[in-house]
Amino acid sequence: MFALTHCAACAEPLAHNAPRCVRCRTRYCNASCQHDHWRRGHMYNHFHPGRMSINWTDGIASCLDEMGRHEEALPLVRVVYDEARRVLSQREFSRASTAMDDYALNYALSLAMVLRKCGRYSESKPFLSEQVQHSLRVLGPDHVTILRLRCEHAQAIAYTSYVVVGGG
């Protein structure tokens, strides 16, 4: 969510002259982070001709979200998530399906976070439940993405309970 000022791999603040991907100009704090991000799925941005438009859409959605304009970001995040699922369902990159699943699940996480920020807890709760089950099958219980999805799911449950019981 800090596309312009933070490393795409580790989210650390960036120096002004931070290294960039030569193709799309994504920024990193060092070469190690750039290689790690490439292996975790960034490479797929450069293998599919339609991916760059999705990257721009994701970037715009991230900017809107950072500015607190969550309702405006939501339809864009949905488009990016749907495209990631479409690409994943085609299994264009079968040699690294786990990396692609992780890639798509990160978009699911982004969608869930924006849903929460929009106050749509009842919508995010079943969505996250489905994503947690899928990621457990694909990535295993200790993967960082599953842990983040579980955290979002717990928050959705807590907020839904709070609102239903009459807290707000």
Protein backbone atom coordinates (compact mmCIF):
# COMPACT_ATOMS: atom_id res chain seq x y z
CA MET A 1 0.00 0.00 0.00
CA PHE A 2 3.06 2.28 0.20
CA ALA A 3 3.94 1.93 -3.48
CA LEU A 4 5.93 5.14 -3.84
CA THR A 5 7.81 5.33 -0.55
CA HIS A 6 8.21 1.73 0.64
CA CYS A 7 9.89 -1.43 -0.65
CA ALA A 8 7.48 -3.68 -2.59
CA ALA A 9 8.97 -6.77 -0.92
CA CYS A 10 9.45 -5.86 2.74
CA ALA A 11 7.58 -2.52 3.11
CA GLU A 12 10.64 -0.75 4.55
CA PRO A 13 10.96 2.98 3.77
CA LEU A 14 12.98 3.65 0.62
CA ALA A 15 15.87 5.94 -0.13
CA HIS A 16 15.38 8.36 -3.01
CA ASN A 17 17.77 6.36 -5.23
CA ALA A 18 16.34 2.91 -4.38
CA PRO A 19 16.77 0.17 -7.03
CA ARG A 20 13.86 -0.46 -9.39
CA CYS A 21 12.53 -3.19 -11.64
CA VAL A 22 13.77 -2.22 -15.11
CA ARG A 23 10.47 -3.19 -16.73
CA CYS A 24 7.82 -1.64 -14.50
CA ARG A 25 9.84 0.61 -12.15
CA THR A 26 8.65 -1.13 -8.96
CA ARG A 27 10.98 0.01 -6.17
CA TYR A 28 12.99 -2.06 -3.67
CA CYS A 29 15.33 -1.31 -0.80
CA ASN A 30 18.03 -3.64 -2.17
CA ALA A 31 18.76 -6.37 -4.73
CA SER A 32 17.91 -9.12 -2.25
CA CYS A 33 14.36 -7.79 -1.80
CA GLN A 34 14.01 -7.39 -5.56
CA HIS A 35 15.01 -11.03 -6.17
CA ASP A 36 12.73 -12.24 -3.37
CA HIS A 37 9.76 -10.28 -4.77
CA TRP A 38 10.49 -11.63 -8.25
CA ARG A 39 10.41 -15.23 -6.98
CA ARG A 40 7.19 -14.59 -4.98
CA GLY A 41 5.25 -13.58 -8.07
CA HIS A 42 6.40 -10.25 -9.49
CA MET A 43 7.76 -12.14 -12.51
CA TYR A 44 4.21 -12.93 -13.59
CA ASN A 45 3.56 -9.24 -14.20
CA HIS A 46 6.01 -9.46 -17.09
CA PHE A 47 4.91 -12.74 -18.70
CA HIS A 48 1.28 -11.92 -19.49
CA PRO A 49 0.55 -9.14 -22.00
CA GLY A 50 -2.52 -7.85 -20.13
CA ARG A 51 -0.87 -7.71 -16.71
CA MET A 52 0.45 -4.15 -16.89
CA SER A 53 -3.04 -2.66 -17.00
CA ILE A 54 -3.84 -4.66 -13.86
CA ASN A 55 -0.68 -3.33 -12.22
CA TRP A 56 -1.78 0.23 -12.99
CA THR A 57 -5.26 -0.50 -11.65
CA ASP A 58 -3.74 -1.98 -8.49
CA GLY A 59 -1.49 1.06 -8.12
CA ILE A 60 -4.39 3.48 -8.45
CA ALA A 61 -6.44 1.43 -5.97
CA SER A 62 -3.51 1.45 -3.53
CA CYS A 63 -3.17 5.23 -3.80
CA LEU A 64 -6.89 5.77 -3.24
CA ASP A 65 -6.79 3.41 -0.25
CA GLU A 66 -3.80 5.23 1.25
CA MET A 67 -5.63 8.54 0.85
CA GLY A 68 -8.59 7.12 2.80
CA ARG A 69 -10.82 6.95 -0.27
CA HIS A 70 -11.73 3.31 0.36
CA GLU A 71 -15.12 3.33 -1.38
CA GLU A 72 -13.44 4.56 -4.57
CA ALA A 73 -10.66 1.96 -4.23
CA LEU A 74 -13.06 -0.95 -3.69
CA PRO A 75 -14.26 -1.47 -7.31
CA LEU A 76 -10.66 -1.28 -8.56
CA VAL A 77 -9.46 -3.80 -5.98
CA ARG A 78 -12.30 -6.12 -7.04
CA VAL A 79 -11.16 -5.87 -10.69
CA VAL A 80 -7.57 -6.71 -9.75
CA TYR A 81 -8.66 -9.65 -7.59
CA ASP A 82 -10.96 -11.01 -10.32
CA GLU A 83 -8.16 -10.75 -12.90
CA ALA A 84 -5.70 -12.53 -10.61
CA ARG A 85 -8.22 -15.35 -10.09
CA ARG A 86 -8.82 -15.55 -13.85
CA VAL A 87 -5.11 -15.84 -14.57
CA LEU A 88 -4.73 -18.39 -11.79
CA SER A 89 -7.61 -20.50 -13.12
CA GLN A 90 -5.89 -20.68 -16.51
CA ARG A 91 -2.78 -22.10 -14.83
CA GLU A 92 -0.58 -20.39 -17.41
CA PHE A 93 2.40 -20.82 -15.14
CA SER A 94 1.94 -24.40 -13.98
CA ARG A 95 5.58 -24.81 -12.98
CA ALA A 96 5.03 -22.36 -10.12
CA SER A 97 1.38 -22.76 -9.19
CA THR A 98 2.07 -22.20 -5.48
CA ALA A 99 3.68 -18.85 -6.27
CA MET A 100 0.67 -17.90 -8.41
CA ASP A 101 -1.73 -18.98 -5.66
CA ASP A 102 0.19 -16.84 -3.19
CA TYR A 103 0.07 -13.98 -5.68
CA ALA A 104 -3.72 -14.22 -6.06
CA LEU A 105 -4.24 -14.69 -2.32
CA ASN A 106 -2.35 -11.45 -1.68
CA TYR A 107 -4.90 -9.71 -3.91
CA ALA A 108 -7.64 -11.43 -1.90
CA LEU A 109 -6.04 -10.03 1.24
CA SER A 110 -6.03 -6.54 -0.28
CA LEU A 111 -9.72 -6.88 -1.17
CA ALA A 112 -10.55 -8.06 2.35
CA MET A 113 -8.68 -5.14 3.90
CA VAL A 114 -10.51 -2.59 1.74
CA LEU A 115 -13.85 -4.25 2.52
CA ARG A 116 -13.03 -3.87 6.23
CA LYS A 117 -12.04 -0.23 5.78
CA CYS A 118 -15.38 0.37 4.02
CA GLY A 119 -17.18 -1.18 6.99
CA ARG A 120 -18.45 -4.14 4.96
CA TYR A 121 -17.72 -6.75 7.62
CA SER A 122 -20.64 -9.03 6.75
CA GLU A 123 -19.34 -9.21 3.17
CA SER A 124 -15.71 -9.73 4.13
CA LYS A 125 -16.38 -12.47 6.71
CA PRO A 126 -17.59 -15.23 4.29
CA PHE A 127 -15.08 -14.10 1.64
CA LEU A 128 -12.21 -14.43 4.12
CA SER A 129 -13.48 -17.77 5.41
CA GLU A 130 -13.31 -19.13 1.85
CA GLN A 131 -9.85 -17.62 1.27
CA VAL A 132 -8.48 -19.05 4.54
CA GLN A 133 -9.68 -22.55 3.59
CA HIS A 134 -8.19 -22.27 0.09
CA SER A 135 -4.86 -20.94 1.33
CA LEU A 136 -4.59 -23.69 3.95
CA ARG A 137 -4.87 -26.28 1.16
CA VAL A 138 -2.43 -24.50 -1.14
CA LEU A 139 0.15 -22.85 1.11
CA GLY A 140 -0.08 -24.67 4.44
CA PRO A 141 -0.84 -23.35 7.93
CA ASP A 142 2.41 -21.44 8.59
CA HIS A 143 2.70 -19.36 5.43
CA VAL A 144 2.73 -15.60 6.03
CA THR A 145 -0.23 -15.03 3.69
CA ILE A 146 -2.46 -17.48 5.60
CA LEU A 147 -1.51 -15.82 8.86
CA ARG A 148 -2.46 -12.39 7.49
CA LEU A 149 -5.74 -13.78 6.07
CA ARG A 150 -6.56 -15.35 9.43
CA CYS A 151 -5.91 -12.03 11.18
CA GLU A 152 -8.25 -10.21 8.78
CA HIS A 153 -10.85 -12.96 9.23
CA ALA A 154 -10.68 -12.62 13.02
CA GLN A 155 -11.14 -8.86 12.72
CA ALA A 156 -14.16 -9.33 10.44
CA ILE A 157 -15.71 -11.72 12.96
CA ALA A 158 -15.00 -9.33 15.83
CA TYR A 159 -16.37 -6.27 14.01
CA THR A 160 -19.47 -8.17 12.83
CA SER A 161 -20.14 -9.34 16.38
CA TYR A 162 -19.61 -5.82 17.72
CA VAL A 163 -22.03 -4.25 15.23
CA VAL A 164 -24.67 -7.03 15.58
CA VAL A 165 -24.62 -6.94 19.38
CA GLY A 166 -25.22 -3.20 19.29
CA GLY A 167 -21.81 -1.70 19.91
CA GLY A 168 -21.95 0.86 17.14
